[in-house]
Coordinates of C-alpha atoms and ligand atoms in Angstrom, one line a residue:
X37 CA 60.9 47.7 246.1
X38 CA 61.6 46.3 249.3
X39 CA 64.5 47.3 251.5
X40 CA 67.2 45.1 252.1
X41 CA 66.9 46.0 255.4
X42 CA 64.0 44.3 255.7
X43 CA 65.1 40.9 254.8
X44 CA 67.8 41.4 256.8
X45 CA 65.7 42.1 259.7
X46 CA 63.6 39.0 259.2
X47 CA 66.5 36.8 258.7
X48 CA 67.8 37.9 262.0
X49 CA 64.6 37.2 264.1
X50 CA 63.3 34.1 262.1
X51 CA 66.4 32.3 260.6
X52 CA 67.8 33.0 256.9
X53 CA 66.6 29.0 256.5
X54 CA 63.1 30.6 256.7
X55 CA 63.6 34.1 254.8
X56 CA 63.9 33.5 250.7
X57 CA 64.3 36.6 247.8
X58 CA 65.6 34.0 245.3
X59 CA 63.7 33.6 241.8
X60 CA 62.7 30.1 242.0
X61 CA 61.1 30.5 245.6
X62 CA 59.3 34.2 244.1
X63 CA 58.6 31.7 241.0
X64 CA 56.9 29.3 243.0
X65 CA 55.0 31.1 245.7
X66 CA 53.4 33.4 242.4
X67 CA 50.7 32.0 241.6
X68 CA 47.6 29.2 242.6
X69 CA 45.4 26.7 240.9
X70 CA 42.9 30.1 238.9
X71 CA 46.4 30.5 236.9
X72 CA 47.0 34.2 238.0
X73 CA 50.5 34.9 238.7
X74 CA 52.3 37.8 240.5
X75 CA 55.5 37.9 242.2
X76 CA 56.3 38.5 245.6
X77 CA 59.2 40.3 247.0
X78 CA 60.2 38.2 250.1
X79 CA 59.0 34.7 250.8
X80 CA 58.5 34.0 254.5
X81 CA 58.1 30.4 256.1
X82 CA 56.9 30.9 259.7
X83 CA 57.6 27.6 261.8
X84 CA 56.1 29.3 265.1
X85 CA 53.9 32.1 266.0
X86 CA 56.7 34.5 267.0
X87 CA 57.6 34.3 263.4
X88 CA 54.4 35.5 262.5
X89 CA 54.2 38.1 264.9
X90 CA 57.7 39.0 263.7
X91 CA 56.8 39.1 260.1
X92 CA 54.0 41.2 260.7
X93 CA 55.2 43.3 263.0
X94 CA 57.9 44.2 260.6
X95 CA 55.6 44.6 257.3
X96 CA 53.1 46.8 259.6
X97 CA 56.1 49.1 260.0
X98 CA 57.4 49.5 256.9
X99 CA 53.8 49.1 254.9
X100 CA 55.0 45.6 253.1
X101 CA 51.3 44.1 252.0
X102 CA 51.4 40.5 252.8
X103 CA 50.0 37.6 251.9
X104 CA 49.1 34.5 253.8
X105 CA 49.6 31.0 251.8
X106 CA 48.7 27.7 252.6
X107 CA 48.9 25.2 249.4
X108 CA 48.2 27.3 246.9
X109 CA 45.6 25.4 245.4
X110 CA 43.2 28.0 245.4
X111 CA 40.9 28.7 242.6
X112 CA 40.1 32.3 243.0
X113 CA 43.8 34.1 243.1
X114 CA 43.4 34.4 246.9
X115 CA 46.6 33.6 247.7
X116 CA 48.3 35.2 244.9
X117 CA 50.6 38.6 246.0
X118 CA 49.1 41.2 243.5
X119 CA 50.8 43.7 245.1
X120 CA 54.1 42.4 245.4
X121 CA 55.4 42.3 249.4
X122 CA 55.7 39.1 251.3
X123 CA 54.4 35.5 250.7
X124 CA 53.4 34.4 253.8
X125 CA 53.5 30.8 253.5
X126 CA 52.3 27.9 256.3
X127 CA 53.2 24.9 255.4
X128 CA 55.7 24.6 257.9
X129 CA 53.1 25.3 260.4
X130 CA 51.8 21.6 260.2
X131 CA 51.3 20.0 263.1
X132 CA 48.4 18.2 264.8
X133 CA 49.0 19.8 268.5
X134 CA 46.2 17.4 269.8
X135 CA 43.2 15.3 268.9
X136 CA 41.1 15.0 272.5
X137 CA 38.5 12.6 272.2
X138 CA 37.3 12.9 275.3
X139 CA 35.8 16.0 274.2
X140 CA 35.6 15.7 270.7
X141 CA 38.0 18.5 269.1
X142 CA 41.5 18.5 267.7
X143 CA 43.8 21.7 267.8
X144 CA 45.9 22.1 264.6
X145 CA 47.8 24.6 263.1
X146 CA 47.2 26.3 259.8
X147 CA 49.5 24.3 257.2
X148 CA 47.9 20.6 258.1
X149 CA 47.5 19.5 254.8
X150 CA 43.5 18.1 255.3
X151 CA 43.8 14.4 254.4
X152 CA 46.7 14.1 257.5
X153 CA 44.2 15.4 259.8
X154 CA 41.4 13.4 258.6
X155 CA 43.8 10.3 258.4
X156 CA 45.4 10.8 262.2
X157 CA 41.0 11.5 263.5
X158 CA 40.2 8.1 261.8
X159 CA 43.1 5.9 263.5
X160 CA 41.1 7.8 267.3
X161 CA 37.4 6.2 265.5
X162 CA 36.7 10.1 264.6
X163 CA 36.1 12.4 262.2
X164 CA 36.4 15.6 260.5
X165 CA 34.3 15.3 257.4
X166 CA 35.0 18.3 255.1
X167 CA 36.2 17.3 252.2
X168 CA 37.3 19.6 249.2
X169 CA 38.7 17.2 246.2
X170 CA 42.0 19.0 247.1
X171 CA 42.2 17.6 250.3
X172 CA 45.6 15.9 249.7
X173 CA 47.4 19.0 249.0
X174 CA 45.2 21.9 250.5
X175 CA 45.6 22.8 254.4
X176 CA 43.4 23.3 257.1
X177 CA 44.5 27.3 257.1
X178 CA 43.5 27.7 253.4
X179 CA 40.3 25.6 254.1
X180 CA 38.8 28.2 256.8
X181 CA 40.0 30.8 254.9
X182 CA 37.8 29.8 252.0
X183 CA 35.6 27.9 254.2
X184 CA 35.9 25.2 251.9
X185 CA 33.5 22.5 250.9
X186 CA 33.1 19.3 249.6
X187 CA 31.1 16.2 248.3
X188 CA 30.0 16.0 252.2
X189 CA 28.6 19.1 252.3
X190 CA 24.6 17.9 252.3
X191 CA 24.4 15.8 255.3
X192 CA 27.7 17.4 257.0
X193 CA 28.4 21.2 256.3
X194 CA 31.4 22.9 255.1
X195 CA 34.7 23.7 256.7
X196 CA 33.3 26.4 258.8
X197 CA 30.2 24.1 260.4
X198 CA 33.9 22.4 262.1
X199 CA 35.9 25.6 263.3
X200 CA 35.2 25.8 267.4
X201 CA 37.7 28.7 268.0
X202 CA 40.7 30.3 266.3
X203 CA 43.7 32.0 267.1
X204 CA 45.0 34.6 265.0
X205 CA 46.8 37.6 264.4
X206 CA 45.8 40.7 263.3
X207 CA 48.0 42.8 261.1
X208 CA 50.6 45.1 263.8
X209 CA 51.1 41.9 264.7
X210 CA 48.6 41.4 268.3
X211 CA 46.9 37.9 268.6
X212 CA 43.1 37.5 268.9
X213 CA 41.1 34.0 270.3
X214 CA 37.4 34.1 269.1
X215 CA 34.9 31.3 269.7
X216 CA 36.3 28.6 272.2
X217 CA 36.5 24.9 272.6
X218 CA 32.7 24.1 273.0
X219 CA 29.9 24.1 270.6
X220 CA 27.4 26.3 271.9
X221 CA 29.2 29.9 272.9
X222 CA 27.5 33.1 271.8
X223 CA 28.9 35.4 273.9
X224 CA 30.2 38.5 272.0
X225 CA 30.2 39.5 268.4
X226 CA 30.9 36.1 266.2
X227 CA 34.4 37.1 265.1
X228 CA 35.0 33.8 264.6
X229 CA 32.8 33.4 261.5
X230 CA 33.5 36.8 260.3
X231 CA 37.2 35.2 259.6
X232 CA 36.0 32.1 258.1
X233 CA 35.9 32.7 254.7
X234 CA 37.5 36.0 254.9
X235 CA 40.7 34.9 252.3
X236 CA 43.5 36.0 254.2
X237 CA 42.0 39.6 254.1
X238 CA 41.1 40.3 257.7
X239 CA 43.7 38.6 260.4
X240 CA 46.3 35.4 259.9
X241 CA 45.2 32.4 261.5
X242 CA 47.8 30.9 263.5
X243 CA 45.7 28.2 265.0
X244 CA 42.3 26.5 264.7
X245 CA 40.4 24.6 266.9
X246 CA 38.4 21.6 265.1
X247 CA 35.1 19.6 265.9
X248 CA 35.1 16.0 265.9
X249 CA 32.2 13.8 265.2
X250 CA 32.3 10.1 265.5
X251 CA 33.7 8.1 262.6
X252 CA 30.9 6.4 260.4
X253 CA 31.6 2.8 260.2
X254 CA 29.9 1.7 257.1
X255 CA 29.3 3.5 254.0
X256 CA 27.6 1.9 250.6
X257 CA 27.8 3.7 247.2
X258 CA 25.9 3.6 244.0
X259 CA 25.4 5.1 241.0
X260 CA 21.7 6.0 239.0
X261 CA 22.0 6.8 235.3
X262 CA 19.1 8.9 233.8
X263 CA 17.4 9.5 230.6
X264 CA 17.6 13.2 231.4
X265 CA 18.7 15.8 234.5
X266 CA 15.4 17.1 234.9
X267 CA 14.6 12.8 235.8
X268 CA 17.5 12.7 238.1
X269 CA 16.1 16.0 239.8
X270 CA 12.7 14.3 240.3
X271 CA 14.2 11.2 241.9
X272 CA 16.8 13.0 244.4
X273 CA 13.7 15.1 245.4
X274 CA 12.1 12.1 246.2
X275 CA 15.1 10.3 247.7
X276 CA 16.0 13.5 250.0
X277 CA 11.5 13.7 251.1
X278 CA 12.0 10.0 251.9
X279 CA 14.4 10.9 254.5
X280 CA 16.7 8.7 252.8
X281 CA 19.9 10.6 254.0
X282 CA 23.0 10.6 251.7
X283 CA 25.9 12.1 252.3
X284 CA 27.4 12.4 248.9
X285 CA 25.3 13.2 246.2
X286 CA 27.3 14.4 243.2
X287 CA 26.2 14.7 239.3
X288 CA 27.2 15.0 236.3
X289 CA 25.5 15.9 233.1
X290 CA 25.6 15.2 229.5
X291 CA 28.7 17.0 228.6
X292 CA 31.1 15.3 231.4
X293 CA 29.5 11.8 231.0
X294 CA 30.6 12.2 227.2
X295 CA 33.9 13.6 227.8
X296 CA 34.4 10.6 230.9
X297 CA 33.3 7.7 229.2
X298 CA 35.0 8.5 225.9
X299 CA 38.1 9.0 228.1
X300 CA 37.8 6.1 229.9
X301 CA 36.8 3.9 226.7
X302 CA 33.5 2.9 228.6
X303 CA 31.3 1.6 226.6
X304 CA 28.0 4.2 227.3
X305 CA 24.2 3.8 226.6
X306 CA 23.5 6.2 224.0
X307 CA 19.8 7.3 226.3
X308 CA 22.4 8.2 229.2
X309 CA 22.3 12.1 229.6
X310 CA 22.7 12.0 233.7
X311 CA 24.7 10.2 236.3
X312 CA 24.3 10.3 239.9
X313 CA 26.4 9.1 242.3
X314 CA 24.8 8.7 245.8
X315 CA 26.6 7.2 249.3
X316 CA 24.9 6.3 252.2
X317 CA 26.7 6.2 255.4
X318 CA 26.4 5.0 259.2
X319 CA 26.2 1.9 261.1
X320 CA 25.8 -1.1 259.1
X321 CA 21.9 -1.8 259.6
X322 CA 20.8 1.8 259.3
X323 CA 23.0 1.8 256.1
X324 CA 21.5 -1.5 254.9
X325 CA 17.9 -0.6 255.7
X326 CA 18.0 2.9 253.8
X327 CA 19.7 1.0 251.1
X328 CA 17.0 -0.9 250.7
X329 CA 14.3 1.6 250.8
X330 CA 16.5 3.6 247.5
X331 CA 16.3 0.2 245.7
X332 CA 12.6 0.3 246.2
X333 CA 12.3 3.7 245.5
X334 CA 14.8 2.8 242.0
X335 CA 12.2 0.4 241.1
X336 CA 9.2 2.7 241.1
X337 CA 10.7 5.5 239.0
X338 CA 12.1 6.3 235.5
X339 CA 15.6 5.4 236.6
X340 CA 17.6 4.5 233.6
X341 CA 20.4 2.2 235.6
X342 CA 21.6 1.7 238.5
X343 CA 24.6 0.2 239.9
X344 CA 25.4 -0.5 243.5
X345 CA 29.1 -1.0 244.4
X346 CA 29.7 -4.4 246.3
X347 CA 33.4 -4.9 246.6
X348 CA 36.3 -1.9 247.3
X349 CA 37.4 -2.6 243.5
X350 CA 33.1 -1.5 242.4
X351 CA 33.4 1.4 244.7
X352 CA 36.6 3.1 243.2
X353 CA 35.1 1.9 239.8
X354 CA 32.3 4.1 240.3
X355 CA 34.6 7.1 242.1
X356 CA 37.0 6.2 238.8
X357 CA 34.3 8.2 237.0
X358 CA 33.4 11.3 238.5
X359 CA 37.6 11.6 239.8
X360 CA 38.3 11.4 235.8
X361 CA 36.3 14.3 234.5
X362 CA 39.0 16.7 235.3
X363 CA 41.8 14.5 233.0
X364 CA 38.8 14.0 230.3
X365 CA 38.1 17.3 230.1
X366 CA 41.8 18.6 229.9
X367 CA 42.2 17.2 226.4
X368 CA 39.5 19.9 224.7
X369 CA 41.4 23.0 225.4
X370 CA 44.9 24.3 227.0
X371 CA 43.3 26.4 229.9
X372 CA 39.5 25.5 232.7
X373 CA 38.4 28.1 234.1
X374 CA 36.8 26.6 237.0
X375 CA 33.5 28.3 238.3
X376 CA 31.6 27.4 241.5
X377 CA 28.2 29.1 241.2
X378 CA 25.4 28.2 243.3
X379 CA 21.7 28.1 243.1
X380 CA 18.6 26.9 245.1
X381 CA 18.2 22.9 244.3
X382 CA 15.1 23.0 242.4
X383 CA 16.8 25.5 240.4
X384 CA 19.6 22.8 239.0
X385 CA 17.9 21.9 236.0
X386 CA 17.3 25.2 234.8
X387 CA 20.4 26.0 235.3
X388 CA 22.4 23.5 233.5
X389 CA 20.0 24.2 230.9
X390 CA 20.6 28.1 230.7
X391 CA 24.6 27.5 230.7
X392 CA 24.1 24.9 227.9
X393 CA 22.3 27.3 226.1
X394 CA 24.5 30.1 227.0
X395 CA 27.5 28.1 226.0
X396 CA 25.9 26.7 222.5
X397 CA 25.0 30.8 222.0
X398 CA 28.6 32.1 222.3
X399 CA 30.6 29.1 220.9
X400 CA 32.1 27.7 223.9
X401 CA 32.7 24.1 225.4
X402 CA 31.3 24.4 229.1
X403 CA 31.5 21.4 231.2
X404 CA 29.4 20.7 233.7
X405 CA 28.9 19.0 237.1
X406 CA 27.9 19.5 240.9
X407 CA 26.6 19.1 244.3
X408 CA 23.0 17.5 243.8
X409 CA 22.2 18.3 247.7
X410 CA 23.5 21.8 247.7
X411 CA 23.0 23.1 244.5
X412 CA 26.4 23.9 243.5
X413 CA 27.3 23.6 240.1
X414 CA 31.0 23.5 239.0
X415 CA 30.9 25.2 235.1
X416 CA 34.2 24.6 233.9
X417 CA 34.8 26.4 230.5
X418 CA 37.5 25.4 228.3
X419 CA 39.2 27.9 226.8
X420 CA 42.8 28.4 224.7
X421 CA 44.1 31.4 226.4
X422 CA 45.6 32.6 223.1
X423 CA 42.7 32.8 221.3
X424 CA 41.3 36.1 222.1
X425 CA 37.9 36.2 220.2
X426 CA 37.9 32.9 222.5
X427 CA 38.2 34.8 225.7
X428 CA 35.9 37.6 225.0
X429 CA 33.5 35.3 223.9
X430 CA 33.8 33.2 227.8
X431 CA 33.8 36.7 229.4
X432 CA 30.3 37.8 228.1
X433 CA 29.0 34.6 228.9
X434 CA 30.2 34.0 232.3
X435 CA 28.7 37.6 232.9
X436 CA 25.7 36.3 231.5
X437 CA 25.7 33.3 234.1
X438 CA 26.8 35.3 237.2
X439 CA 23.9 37.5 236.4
X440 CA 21.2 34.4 235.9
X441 CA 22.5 32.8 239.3
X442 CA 22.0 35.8 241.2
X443 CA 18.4 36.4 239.5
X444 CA 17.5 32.7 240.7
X445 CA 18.7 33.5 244.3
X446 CA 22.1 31.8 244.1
X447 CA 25.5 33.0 244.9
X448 CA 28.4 33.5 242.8
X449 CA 30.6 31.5 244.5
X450 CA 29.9 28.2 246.5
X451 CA 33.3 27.1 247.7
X452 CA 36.2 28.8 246.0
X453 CA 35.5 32.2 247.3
X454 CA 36.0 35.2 245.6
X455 CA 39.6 36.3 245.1
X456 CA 40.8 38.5 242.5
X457 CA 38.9 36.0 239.3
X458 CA 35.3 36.8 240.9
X459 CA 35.6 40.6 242.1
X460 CA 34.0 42.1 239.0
X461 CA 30.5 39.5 239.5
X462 CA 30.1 41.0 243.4
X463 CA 28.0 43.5 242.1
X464 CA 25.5 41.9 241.0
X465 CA 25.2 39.9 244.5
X466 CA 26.2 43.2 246.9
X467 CA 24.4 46.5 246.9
X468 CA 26.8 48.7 246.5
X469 CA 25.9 49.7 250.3
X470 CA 27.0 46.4 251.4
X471 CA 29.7 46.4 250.0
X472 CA 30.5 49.5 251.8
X473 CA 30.3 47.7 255.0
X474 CA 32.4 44.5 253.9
X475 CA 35.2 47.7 253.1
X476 CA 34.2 49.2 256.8
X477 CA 34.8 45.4 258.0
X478 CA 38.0 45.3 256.0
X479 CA 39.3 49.2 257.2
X480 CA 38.2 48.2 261.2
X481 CA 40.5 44.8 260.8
X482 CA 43.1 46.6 259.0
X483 CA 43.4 50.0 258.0
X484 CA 46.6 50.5 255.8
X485 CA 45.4 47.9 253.6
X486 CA 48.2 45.3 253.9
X487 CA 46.9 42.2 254.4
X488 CA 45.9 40.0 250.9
X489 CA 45.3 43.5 249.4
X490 CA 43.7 43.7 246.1
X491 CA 41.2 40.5 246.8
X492 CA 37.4 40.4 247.4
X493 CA 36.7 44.0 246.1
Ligands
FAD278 C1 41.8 20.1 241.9 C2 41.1 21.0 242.9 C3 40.0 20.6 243.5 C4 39.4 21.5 244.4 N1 38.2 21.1 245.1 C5 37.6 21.9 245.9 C6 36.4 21.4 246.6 O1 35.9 20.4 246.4 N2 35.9 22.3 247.5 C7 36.4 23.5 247.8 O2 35.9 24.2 248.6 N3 37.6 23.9 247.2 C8 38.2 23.2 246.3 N4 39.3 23.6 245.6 C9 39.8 24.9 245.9 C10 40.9 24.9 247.0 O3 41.6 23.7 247.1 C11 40.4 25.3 248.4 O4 40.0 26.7 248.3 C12 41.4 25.2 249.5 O5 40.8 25.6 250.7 C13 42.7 26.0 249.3 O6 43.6 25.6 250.3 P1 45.1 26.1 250.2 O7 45.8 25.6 251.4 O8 45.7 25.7 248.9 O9 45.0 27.7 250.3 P2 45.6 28.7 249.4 O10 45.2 28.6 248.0 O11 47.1 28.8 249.6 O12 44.9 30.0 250.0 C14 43.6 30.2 249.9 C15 43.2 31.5 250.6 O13 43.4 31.3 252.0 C16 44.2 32.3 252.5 N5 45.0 31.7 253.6 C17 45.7 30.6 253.5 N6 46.3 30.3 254.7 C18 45.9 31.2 255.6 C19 46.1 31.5 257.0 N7 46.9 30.7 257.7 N8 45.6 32.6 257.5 C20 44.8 33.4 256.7 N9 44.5 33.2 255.4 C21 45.1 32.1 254.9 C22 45.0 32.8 251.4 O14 45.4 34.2 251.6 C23 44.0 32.7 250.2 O15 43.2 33.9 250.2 C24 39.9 22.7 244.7 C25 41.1 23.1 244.1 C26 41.7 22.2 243.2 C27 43.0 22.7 242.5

């Protein structure tokens, strides 16, 4: 249990209106999007970076684990306290501290909810184009610290492809600055990227330091139905050799076309067992022309349908779908457990396949859809919690799948990161020497094992 003394001390350097022990704020700051829950002792709301120093400073001494928190929208645990001790939590911490378009980069600090940022770059004619479907709630700190992705992530790269420089600090409470304000910097170890992605594990970040690109001004979406996946596969192979460039490419197979279109009362043609949704974007004649070179390309291949959205109200018509699997899907069982595997594109197909399979096999309802360009495929299986046969039947399957990705050389996770929900399927990606050096990694950064304890391994 933690000392009074404790509180009392943080109350006096930070402010009681930033120090809270009651049950709702414990409540509230236990748990994230996976589900898992545990309670923290102490719930801390830096507004500054003397409060983090503070905090730390003070949890170092007394060995309090700690545990940053941006949004808590995670889908791995990581920002759950499994070991009791202090929520860390930035969302106070929310300020744009500049957006300099003279040389492209914006400075933020960590509890920037995503969608501000991305708003404030567009009003300057910029952007900052990761994009996890969370971005509305999620911040910038928990983004790098999962180095997030998105529907983007083909043409643009993920959260970390954007992080210049960071400031951060490490766990007695000293402040680090790796990478910079520039693009190209290589001097010394890369730090930097060793923190993005690290889930809170391995320093705090107090501040990160953005890139910028410039805002594309036209964009044209469209959606191509198919007889089968594998037929989708062969076209987007095509589409991506013709240098055809989208930027989203996002599908969806049999099961969450069925579970979207009976939720949205659409009326669905019964040979429909794919859906692709593809957006081109850039300036307006490079748009057009590539446009017209996928409409060529529609006409020449087994494409079942294809739509291409003309006015704003056809564009959120054909977002309406793919934003609505979530709700569909919600109806079939109490509880998703939300899975982000990866694997090599040419893989997808057999992939979707083996997970049918695997679900038909063990009785469960697995729901799938996913990143066309980049091979990540979102496996949500619905489960009833209470129903234990249930959820030993989802845990030798999911085995079954972590084990198949990594034999096709994927990854376990693409985006959510690894947490406390996908610490048992490292082994099959990690030796068990590497892993050894993620622990030396972890012991160099922070010895006592405060900081997120209990996550990754
Ligand atoms: C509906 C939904 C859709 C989603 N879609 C996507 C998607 O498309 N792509 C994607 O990548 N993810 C997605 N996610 C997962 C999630 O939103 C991301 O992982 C996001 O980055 C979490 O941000 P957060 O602010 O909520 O972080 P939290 O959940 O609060 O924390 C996540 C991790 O970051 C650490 N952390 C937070 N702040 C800091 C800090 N300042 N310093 C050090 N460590 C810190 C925490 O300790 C934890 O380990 C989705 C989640 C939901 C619920």
């Amino acid at each position: 249990m933690m000392h009074k003394k404790v509180k009392k001390q943080l109350e006096k350097l930070l402010g009681k209106e930033k120090v809270f022990s009651q049950k709702e704020y414990l409540v509230t700051y236990s748990y994230d999007a996976a589900g898992k829950e545990s309670l923290p002792e102490l719930v801390v709301f830096p507004g500054c970076e003397e409060d983090i120093r503070h905090t730390l400073r003070i949890a170092y001494e007394h060995k309090i684990p700690i545990t940053p928190r941006g949004a808590g929208v995670g889908y791995s645990g990581g920002s759950v306290p499994i070991q009791g001790g202090i929520a860390l939590v930035f969302t106070k911490m929310n300020k744009i501290l500049c957006i300099d378009t003279e040389n492209f980069y914006a400075e933020v600090q960590p509890g920037v909810v995503t969608y501000n940022l991305q708003q404030e770059v567009e009003k300057k004619g910029l952007f900052y184009p990761p994009d996890p479907a969370s971005l509305k709630t999620s911040t910038i700190g928990g983004n790098v610290a999962e180095n997030a992705g998105g529907l983007r992530c083909f043409k643009y790269g993920v959260t970390g492809n954007y992080v210049l420089g960071l400031e951060a600090f490490l766990i007695d409470g000293g402040k680090i600055n790796v990478g910079s304000h520039v693009i190209k910097d290589v001097a010394g170890y890369n730090i930097k990227s060793l923190l993005i992605g690290s889930e809170g594990t391995l320093a705090v970040i107090s501040k990160i330091i953005l890139r910028l690109i410039p805002l594309p001004p036209y964009r044209r979406l469209f959606r191509l139905d198919f007889a089968s996946l594998g037929k989708g596969a062969e076209f987007i192979n095509q589409m991506i050799k013709e240098n055809i460039g989208p930027s989203v490419l996002e599908f969806m197979d049999e099961s969450s076309i069925a579970a979207v279109f009976d939720y949205l009362k659409l009326p669905k043609n019964s040979n429909l067992k794919a859906a692709v949704l593809v957006e081109l974007d850039g300036n307006k004649g490079d748009v057009e022309e590539r446009a017209q070179r996928l409409s060529r390309l529609v006409k020449d291949s087994q494409v079942l349908d294809y739509k291409a959205a003309e006015t704003e109200a056809e564009i959120e018509e054909l977002w309406s779908i793919r934003r609505n699997i979530s709700p569909a899907i919600s109806k079939y069982k109490p509880k998703k457990i939300n899975e982000d595997i990866v694997v090599p594109i040419g893989k997808i197909v057999e992939a979707v396949e083996f997970i049918n399979n695997t679900a038909k096999e063990y009785g469960l309802t697995i729901i799938l859809f996913g990143h066309f360009g980049d091979g990540n495929i979102h496996t949500n299986v619905m489960v009833d919690p209470d129903d234990e046969d249930e959820m030993k039947r989802t845990e030798i399957a999911l085995d079954k799948i972590f084990r198949y990705v990594i034999s096709v050389k994927g990854s376990i996770t693409g985006e959510h990161g690894v947490g406390i929900t996908k610490k048992a399927f490292m082994k099959y990606q990690f030796s068990d020497r590497e892993i050894e050096i993620f622990k030396r990694v972890k012991r160099a950064f922070d010895p006592e094992n405060l900081l997120n304890p209990g996550k990754i391994f």
